[in-house]
Short mmCIF file of C-alpha atoms and ligand atoms in Angstrom, two decimals:
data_model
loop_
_atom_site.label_atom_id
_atom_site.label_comp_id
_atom_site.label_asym_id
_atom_site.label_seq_id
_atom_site.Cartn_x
_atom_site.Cartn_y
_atom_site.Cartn_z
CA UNK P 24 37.46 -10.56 20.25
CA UNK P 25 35.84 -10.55 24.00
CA UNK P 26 32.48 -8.62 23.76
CA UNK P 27 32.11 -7.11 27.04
CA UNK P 28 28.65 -6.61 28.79
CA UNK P 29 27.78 -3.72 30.85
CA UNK P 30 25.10 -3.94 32.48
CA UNK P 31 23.27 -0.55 33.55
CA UNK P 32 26.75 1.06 33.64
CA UNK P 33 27.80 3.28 36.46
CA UNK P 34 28.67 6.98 35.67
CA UNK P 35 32.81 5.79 35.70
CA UNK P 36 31.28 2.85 32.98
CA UNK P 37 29.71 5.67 31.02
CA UNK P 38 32.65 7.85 30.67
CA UNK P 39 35.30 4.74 29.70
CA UNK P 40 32.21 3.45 26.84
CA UNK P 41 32.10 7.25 25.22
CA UNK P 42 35.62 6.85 25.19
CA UNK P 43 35.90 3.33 23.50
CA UNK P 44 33.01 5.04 21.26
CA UNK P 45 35.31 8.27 20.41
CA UNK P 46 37.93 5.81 20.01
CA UNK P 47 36.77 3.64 17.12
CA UNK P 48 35.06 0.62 18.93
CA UNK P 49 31.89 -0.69 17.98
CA UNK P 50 29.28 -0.75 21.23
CA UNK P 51 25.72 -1.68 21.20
CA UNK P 52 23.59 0.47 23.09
CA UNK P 53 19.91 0.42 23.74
CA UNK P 54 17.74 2.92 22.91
CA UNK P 55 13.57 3.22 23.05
CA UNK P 56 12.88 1.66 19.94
CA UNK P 57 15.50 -1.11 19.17
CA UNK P 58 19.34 -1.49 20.40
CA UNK P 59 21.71 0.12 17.85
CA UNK P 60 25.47 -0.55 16.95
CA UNK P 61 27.46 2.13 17.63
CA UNK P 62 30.60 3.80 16.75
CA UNK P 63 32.05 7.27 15.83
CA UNK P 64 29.65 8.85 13.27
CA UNK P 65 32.97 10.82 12.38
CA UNK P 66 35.54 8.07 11.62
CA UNK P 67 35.52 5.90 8.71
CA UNK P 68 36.80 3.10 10.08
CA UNK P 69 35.14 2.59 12.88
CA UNK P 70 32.28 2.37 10.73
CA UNK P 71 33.71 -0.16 8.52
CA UNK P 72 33.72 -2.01 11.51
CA UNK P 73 29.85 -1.74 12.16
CA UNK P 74 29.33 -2.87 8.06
CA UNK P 75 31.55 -5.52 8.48
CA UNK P 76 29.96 -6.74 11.97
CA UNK P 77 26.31 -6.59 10.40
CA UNK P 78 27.05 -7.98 6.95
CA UNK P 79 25.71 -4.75 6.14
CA UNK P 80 25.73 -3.53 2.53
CA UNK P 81 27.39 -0.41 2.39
CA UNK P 82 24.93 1.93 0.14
CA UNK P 83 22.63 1.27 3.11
CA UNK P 84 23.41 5.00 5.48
CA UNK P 85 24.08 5.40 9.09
CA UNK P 86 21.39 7.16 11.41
CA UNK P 87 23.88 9.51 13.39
CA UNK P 88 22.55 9.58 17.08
CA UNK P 89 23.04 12.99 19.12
CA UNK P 90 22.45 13.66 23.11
CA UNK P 91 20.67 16.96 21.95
CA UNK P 92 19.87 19.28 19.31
CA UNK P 93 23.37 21.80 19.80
CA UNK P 94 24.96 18.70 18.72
CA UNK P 95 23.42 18.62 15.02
CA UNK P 96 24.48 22.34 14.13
CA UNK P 97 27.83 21.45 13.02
CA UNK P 98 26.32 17.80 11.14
CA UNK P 99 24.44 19.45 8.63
CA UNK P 100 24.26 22.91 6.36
CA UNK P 101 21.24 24.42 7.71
CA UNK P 102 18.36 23.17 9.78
CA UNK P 103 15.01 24.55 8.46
CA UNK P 104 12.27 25.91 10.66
CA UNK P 105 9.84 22.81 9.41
CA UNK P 106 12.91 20.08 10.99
CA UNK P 107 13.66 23.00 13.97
CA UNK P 108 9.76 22.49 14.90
CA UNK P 109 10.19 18.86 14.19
CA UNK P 110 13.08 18.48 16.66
CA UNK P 111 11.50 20.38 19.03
CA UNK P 112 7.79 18.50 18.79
CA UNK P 113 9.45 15.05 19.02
CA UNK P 114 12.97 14.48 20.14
CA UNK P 115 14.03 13.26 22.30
CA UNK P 116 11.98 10.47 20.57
CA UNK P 117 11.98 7.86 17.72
CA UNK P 118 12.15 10.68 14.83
CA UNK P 119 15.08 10.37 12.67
CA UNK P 120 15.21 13.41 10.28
CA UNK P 121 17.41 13.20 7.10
CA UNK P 122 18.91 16.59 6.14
CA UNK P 123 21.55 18.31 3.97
CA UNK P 124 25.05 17.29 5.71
CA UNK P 125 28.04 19.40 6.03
CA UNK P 126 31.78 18.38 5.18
CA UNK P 127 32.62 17.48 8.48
CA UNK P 128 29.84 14.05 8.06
CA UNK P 129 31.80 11.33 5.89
CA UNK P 130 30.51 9.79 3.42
CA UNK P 131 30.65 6.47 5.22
CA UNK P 132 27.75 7.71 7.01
CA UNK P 133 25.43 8.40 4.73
CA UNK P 134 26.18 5.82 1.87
CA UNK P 135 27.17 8.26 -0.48
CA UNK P 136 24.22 10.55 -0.38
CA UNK P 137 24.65 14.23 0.54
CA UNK P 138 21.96 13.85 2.92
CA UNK P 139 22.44 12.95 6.69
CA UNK P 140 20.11 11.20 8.92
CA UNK P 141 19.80 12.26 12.46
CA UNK P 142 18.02 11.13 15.87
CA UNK P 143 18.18 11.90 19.68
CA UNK P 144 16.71 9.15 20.85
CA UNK P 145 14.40 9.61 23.84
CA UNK P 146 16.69 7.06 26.67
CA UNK P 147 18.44 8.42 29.34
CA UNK P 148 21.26 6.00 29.69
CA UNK P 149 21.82 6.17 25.70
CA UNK P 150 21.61 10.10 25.93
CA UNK P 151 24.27 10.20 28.90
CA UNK P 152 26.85 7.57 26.82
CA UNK P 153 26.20 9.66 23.77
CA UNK P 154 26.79 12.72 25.71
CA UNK P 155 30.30 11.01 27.11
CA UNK P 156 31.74 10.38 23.52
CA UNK P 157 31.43 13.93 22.38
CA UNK P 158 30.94 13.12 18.96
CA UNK P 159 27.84 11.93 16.64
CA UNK P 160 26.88 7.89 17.01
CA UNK P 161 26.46 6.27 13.96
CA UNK P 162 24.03 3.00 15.05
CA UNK P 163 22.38 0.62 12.61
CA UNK P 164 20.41 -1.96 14.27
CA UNK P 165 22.24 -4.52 16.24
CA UNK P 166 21.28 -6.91 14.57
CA UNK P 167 23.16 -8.98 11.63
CA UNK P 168 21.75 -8.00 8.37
CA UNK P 169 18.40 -9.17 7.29
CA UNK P 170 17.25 -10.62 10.47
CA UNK P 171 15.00 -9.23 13.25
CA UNK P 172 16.14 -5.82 15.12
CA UNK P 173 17.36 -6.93 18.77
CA UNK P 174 15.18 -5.48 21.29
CA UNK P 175 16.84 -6.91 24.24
CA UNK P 176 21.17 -7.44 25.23
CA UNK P 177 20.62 -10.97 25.08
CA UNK P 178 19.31 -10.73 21.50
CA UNK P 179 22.34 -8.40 20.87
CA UNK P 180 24.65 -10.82 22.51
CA UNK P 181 23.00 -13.88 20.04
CA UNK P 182 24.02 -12.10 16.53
CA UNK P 183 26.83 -9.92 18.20
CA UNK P 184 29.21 -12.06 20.31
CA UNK P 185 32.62 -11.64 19.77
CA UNK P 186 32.27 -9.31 16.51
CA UNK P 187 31.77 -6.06 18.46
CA UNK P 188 33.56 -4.69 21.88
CA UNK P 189 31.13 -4.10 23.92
CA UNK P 190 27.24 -4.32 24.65
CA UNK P 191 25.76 -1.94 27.03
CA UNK P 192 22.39 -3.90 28.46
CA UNK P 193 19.58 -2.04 29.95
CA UNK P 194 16.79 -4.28 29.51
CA UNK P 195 14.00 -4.72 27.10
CA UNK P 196 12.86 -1.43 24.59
CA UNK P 197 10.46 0.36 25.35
CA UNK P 198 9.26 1.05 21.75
CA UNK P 199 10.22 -2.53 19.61
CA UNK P 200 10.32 -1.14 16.05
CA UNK P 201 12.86 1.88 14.69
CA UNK P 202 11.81 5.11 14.29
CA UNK P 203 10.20 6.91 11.63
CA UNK P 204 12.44 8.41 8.94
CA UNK P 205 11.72 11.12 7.23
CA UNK P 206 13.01 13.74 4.51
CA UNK P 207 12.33 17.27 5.32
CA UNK P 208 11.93 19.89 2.24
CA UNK P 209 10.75 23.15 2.86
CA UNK P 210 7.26 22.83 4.56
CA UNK P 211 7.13 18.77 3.42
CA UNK P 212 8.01 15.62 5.06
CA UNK P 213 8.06 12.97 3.71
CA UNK P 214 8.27 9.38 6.06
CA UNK P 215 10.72 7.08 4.22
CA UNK P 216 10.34 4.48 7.11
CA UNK P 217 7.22 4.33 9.84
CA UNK P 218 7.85 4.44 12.80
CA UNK P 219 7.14 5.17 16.85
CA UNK P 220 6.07 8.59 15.47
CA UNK P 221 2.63 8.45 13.35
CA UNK P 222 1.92 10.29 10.19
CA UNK P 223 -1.57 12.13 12.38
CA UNK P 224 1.03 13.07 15.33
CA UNK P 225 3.70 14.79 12.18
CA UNK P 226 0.17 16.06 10.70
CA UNK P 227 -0.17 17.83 13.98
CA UNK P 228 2.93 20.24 13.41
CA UNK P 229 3.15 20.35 9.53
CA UNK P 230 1.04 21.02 7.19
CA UNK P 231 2.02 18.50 4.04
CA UNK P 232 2.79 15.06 5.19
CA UNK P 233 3.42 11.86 2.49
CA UNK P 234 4.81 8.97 2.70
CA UNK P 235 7.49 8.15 0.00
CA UNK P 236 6.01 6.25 -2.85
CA UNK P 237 8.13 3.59 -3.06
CA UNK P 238 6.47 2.89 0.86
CA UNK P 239 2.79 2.62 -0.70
CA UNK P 240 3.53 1.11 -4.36
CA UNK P 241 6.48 -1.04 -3.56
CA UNK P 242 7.67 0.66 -7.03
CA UNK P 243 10.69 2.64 -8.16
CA UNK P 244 13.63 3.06 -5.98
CA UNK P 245 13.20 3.79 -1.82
CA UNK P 246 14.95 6.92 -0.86
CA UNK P 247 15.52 4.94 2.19
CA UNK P 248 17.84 2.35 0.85
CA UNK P 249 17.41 0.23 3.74
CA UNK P 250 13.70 -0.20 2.37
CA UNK P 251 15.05 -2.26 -0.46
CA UNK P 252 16.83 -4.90 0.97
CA UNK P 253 15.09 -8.44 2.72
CA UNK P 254 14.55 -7.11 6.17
CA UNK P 255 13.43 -9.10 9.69
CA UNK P 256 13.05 -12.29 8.56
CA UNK P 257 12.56 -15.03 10.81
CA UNK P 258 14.27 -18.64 10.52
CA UNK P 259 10.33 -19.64 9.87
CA UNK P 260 8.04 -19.31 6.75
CA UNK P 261 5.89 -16.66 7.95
CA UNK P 262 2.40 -15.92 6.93
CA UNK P 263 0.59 -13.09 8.26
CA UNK P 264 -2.88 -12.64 8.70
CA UNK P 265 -5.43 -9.37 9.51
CA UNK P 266 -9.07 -9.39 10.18
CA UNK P 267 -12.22 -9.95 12.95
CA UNK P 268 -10.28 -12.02 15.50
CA UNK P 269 -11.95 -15.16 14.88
CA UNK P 270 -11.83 -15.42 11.55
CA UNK P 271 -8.25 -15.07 12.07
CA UNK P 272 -8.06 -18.30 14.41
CA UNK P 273 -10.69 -20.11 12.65
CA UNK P 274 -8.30 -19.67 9.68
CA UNK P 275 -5.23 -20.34 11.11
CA UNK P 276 -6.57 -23.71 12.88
CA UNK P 277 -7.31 -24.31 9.13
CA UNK P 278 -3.76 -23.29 7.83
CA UNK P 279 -2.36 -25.30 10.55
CA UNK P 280 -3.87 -28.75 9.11
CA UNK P 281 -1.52 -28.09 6.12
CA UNK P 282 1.90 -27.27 8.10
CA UNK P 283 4.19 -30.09 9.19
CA UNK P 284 7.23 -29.32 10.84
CA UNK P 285 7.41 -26.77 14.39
CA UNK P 286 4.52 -24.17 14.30
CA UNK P 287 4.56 -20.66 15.88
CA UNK P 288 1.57 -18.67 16.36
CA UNK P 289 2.00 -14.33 17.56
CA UNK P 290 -1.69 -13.97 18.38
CA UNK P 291 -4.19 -11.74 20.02
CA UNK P 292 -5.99 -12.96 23.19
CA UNK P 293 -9.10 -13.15 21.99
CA UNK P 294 -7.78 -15.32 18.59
CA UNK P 295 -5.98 -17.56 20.99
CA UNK P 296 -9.20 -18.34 23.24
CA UNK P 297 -11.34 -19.50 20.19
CA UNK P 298 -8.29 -21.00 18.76
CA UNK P 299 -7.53 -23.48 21.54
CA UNK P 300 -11.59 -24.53 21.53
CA UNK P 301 -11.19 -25.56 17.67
CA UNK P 302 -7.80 -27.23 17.35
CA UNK P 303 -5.54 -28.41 19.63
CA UNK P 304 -2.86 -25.91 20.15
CA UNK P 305 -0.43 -27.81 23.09
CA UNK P 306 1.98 -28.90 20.77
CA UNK P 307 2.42 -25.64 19.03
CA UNK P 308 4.20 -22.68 20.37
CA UNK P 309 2.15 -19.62 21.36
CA UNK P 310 3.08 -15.95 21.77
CA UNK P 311 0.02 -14.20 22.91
CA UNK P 312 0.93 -10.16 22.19
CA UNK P 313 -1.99 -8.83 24.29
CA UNK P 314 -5.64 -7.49 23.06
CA UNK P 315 -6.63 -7.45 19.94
CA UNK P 316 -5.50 -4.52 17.87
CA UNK P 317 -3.87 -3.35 20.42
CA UNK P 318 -0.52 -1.96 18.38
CA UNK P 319 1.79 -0.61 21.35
CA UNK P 320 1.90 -4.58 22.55
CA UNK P 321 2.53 -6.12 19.37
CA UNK P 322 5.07 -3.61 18.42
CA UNK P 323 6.60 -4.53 21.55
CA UNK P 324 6.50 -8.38 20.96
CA UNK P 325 6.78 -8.64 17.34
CA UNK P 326 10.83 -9.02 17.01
CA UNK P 327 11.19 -10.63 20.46
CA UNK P 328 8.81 -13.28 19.49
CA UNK P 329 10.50 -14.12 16.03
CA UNK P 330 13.65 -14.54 17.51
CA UNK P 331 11.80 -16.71 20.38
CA UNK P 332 10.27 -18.72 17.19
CA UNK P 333 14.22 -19.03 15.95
CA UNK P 334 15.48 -20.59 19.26
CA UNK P 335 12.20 -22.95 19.42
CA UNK P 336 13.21 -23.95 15.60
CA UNK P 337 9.91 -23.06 14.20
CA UNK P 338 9.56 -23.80 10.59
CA UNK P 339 5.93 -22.25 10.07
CA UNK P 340 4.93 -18.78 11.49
CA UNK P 341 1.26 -17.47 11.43
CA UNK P 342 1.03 -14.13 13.10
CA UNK P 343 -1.99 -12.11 13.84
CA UNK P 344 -1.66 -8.59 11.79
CA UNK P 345 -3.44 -5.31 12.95
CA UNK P 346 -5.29 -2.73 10.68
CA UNK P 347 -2.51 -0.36 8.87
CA UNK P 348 -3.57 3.21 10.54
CA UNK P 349 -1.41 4.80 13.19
CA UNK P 350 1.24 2.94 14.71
CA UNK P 351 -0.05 0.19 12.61
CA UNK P 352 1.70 1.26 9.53
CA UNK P 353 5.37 0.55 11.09
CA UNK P 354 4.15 -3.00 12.45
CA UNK P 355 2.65 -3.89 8.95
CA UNK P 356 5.52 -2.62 7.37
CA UNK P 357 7.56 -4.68 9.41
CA UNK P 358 5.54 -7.45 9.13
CA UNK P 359 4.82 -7.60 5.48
CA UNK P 360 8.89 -7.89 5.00
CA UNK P 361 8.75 -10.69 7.86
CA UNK P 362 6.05 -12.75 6.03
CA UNK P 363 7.72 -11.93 2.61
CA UNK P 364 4.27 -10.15 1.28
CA UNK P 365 2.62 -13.36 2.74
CA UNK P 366 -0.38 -11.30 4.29
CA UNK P 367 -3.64 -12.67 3.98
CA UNK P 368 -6.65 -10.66 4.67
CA UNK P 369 -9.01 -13.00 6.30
CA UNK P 370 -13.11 -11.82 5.27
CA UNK P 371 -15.62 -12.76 8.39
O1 TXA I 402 15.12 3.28 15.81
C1 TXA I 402 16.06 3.34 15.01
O2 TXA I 402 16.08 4.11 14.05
C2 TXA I 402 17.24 2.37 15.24
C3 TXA I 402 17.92 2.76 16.56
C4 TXA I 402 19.17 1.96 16.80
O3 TXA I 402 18.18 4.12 16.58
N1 TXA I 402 18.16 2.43 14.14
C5 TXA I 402 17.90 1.88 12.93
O4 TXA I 402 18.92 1.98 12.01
O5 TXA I 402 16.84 1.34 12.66
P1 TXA I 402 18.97 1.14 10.67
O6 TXA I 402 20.31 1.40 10.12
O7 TXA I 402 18.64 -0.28 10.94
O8 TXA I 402 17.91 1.79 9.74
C6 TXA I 402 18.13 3.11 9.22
C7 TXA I 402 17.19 3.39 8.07
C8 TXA I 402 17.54 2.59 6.84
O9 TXA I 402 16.35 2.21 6.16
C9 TXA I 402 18.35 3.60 6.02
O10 TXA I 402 18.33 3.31 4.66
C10 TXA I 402 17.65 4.91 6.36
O11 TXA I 402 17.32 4.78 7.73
N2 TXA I 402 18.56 6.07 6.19
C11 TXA I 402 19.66 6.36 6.89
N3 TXA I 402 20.26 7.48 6.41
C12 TXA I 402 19.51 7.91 5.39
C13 TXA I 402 19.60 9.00 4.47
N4 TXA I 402 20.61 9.86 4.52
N5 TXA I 402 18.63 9.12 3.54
C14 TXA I 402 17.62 8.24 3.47
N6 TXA I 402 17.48 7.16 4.31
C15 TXA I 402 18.41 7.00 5.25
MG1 MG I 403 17.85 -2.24 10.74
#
């Protein structure tokens, strides 16, 4: 099939792509965090197609994406006052919140489970498109299973071309890692995936916050079920490694001495400019993600550089880590499944 490319669709464009949505075809569409794959949260066969297009397995659920909160009334059996004040603190924004569904949300959607997850996500264009098809977007990441989330159309296009109908292209993501998931029980939530949204900021409007324990003891069974499977992996061997910023180059220059094959280094500016006094970095290829520590950047790199790292044919990653507190946790998590639990915690 011909995957079409819209790019930055006029307000004609927007109507005909809710109607190919409504209409069972599969259309990537960007959102804040990551682009998603989208078809009709409501029809099992469109969604078939998204599995089928992703090499998805298909116990893994659906996020359903809504313009606004109206729309999730008839999705699920009740929303509680602890996911009303959710909604209203954070969306539009990268908060997905899982809740009881009703009869009219297949099963398709949520793998089986009677629970439904649901996001607004905080982009205009997306909002408008999703507003146009009238009916709930089901969107994985567009990306094909196991590899890194796309946060640009031409990473869409590289994993995507002619196995979905459509790709709508507005630019890079703001964001560059999914939302936070989370389960909401009474007065608990409890984050499944981290995300764009922080544990302090969900602190801030509920009282009892966790994280699933499956998330902090890699044990039992994740009540995510995308948390099981191998997740943003890179063509590379990736390592990566967290500490004082020139320990981290001083070891990597050392880690390097051991590689052969195409190196790629995701580094903080002030690792790269005592790296490149101690070994000699021309011949390897350098992503510098900004300052040191400095999470919004490297959330915003980390994908876009792996799949830079693919095209260069990189056999050996070593990426610079940050410390796993606020918007740290999602890029750890994310990185940790990247490296394959290759971190290395490097001591001054
Ligand atoms: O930022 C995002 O969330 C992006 C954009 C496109 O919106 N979407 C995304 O979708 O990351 P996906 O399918 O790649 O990841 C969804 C995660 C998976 O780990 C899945 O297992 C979990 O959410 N999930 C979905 N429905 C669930 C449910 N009913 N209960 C528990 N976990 C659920
Ligand atoms: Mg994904």
């Amino acid at each position: 099939m011909e995957t079409k490319i819209y790019k930055y669709p006029t307000e004609k464009e927007i109507e005909c792509i809710g109607k190919m949505l409504r209409d069972g075809c599969v259309v990537a569409l960007p959102t804040e965090t990551v682009y998603g794959l989208g078809a009709n949260g409501l029809d099992e066969t469109a969604m078939d197609k998204i599995y089928q297009a992703k090499g998805r397995p298909s116990d893994n659920p659906l996020i359903l994406h809504v313009p606004s909160m109206e729309a999730v009334t008839p999705l699920v059996r009740e929303i509680s006052e602890t996911a009303h004040r959710l909604m209203e603190t954070f969306w539009p924004g990268p908060l997905t919140i899982t809740l009881p569904k009703s009869d009219l949300v297949p099963y398709r959607a949520t793998g089986g489970l009677d629970r439904v997850a649901l996001r607004c996500p905080n982009h205009e264009l997306c909002r408008s498109i999703l507003q146009a098809a009238g009916v709930p977007i089901a969107a994985p990441s567009a990306n094909i299973s196991g590899r890194p989330s796309p946060t640009s159309a031409e990473a869409v296009l590289h994993d995507m071309k002619g196995r979905i109908d459509a790709i709508v292209d507005a630019g890079n993501c703001q964001i560059g890692v999914e939302s936070t998931v989370v389960e909401v029980n009474d007065n608990k939530v409890t984050i499944l995936r981290p995300g764009g949204i922080t544990k302090d900021m969900l602190e801030k409007v509920v009282d009892t916050v966790v994280y699933d324990t499956h998330m902090v003891t890699g044990n039992g069974v994740p009540k995510a079920p995308g948390m099981k499977y191998k997740h943003y992996a890179p063509d590379g061997e990736m390592t990566t490694l967290v500490g004082d910023p020139l320990a981290v180059a001083r070891e990597m220059a050392r880690m390097m001495t051991t590689l052969s094959g195409p190196i790629g280094l995701l580094i903080s500016q002030e690792a790269y400019e005592f790296l490149h006094t101690i070994v000699d970095v021309s011949k390897v290829h350098c992503i510098i993600y900004g300052h040191h520590q400095d999470d919004t950047s490297l959330a915003n790199k980390l994908y876009a550089s792996l799949l830079e790292f693919n095209k260069q044919g990189v056999t050996h990653i070593l990426a610079e880590g940050v410390k796993s507190e606020g918007m740290g946790v999602a890029i750890m998590n994310r990185m940790e499944k990247s490296s394959d639990h290759r971190i290395v915690i490097v001591k001054k």
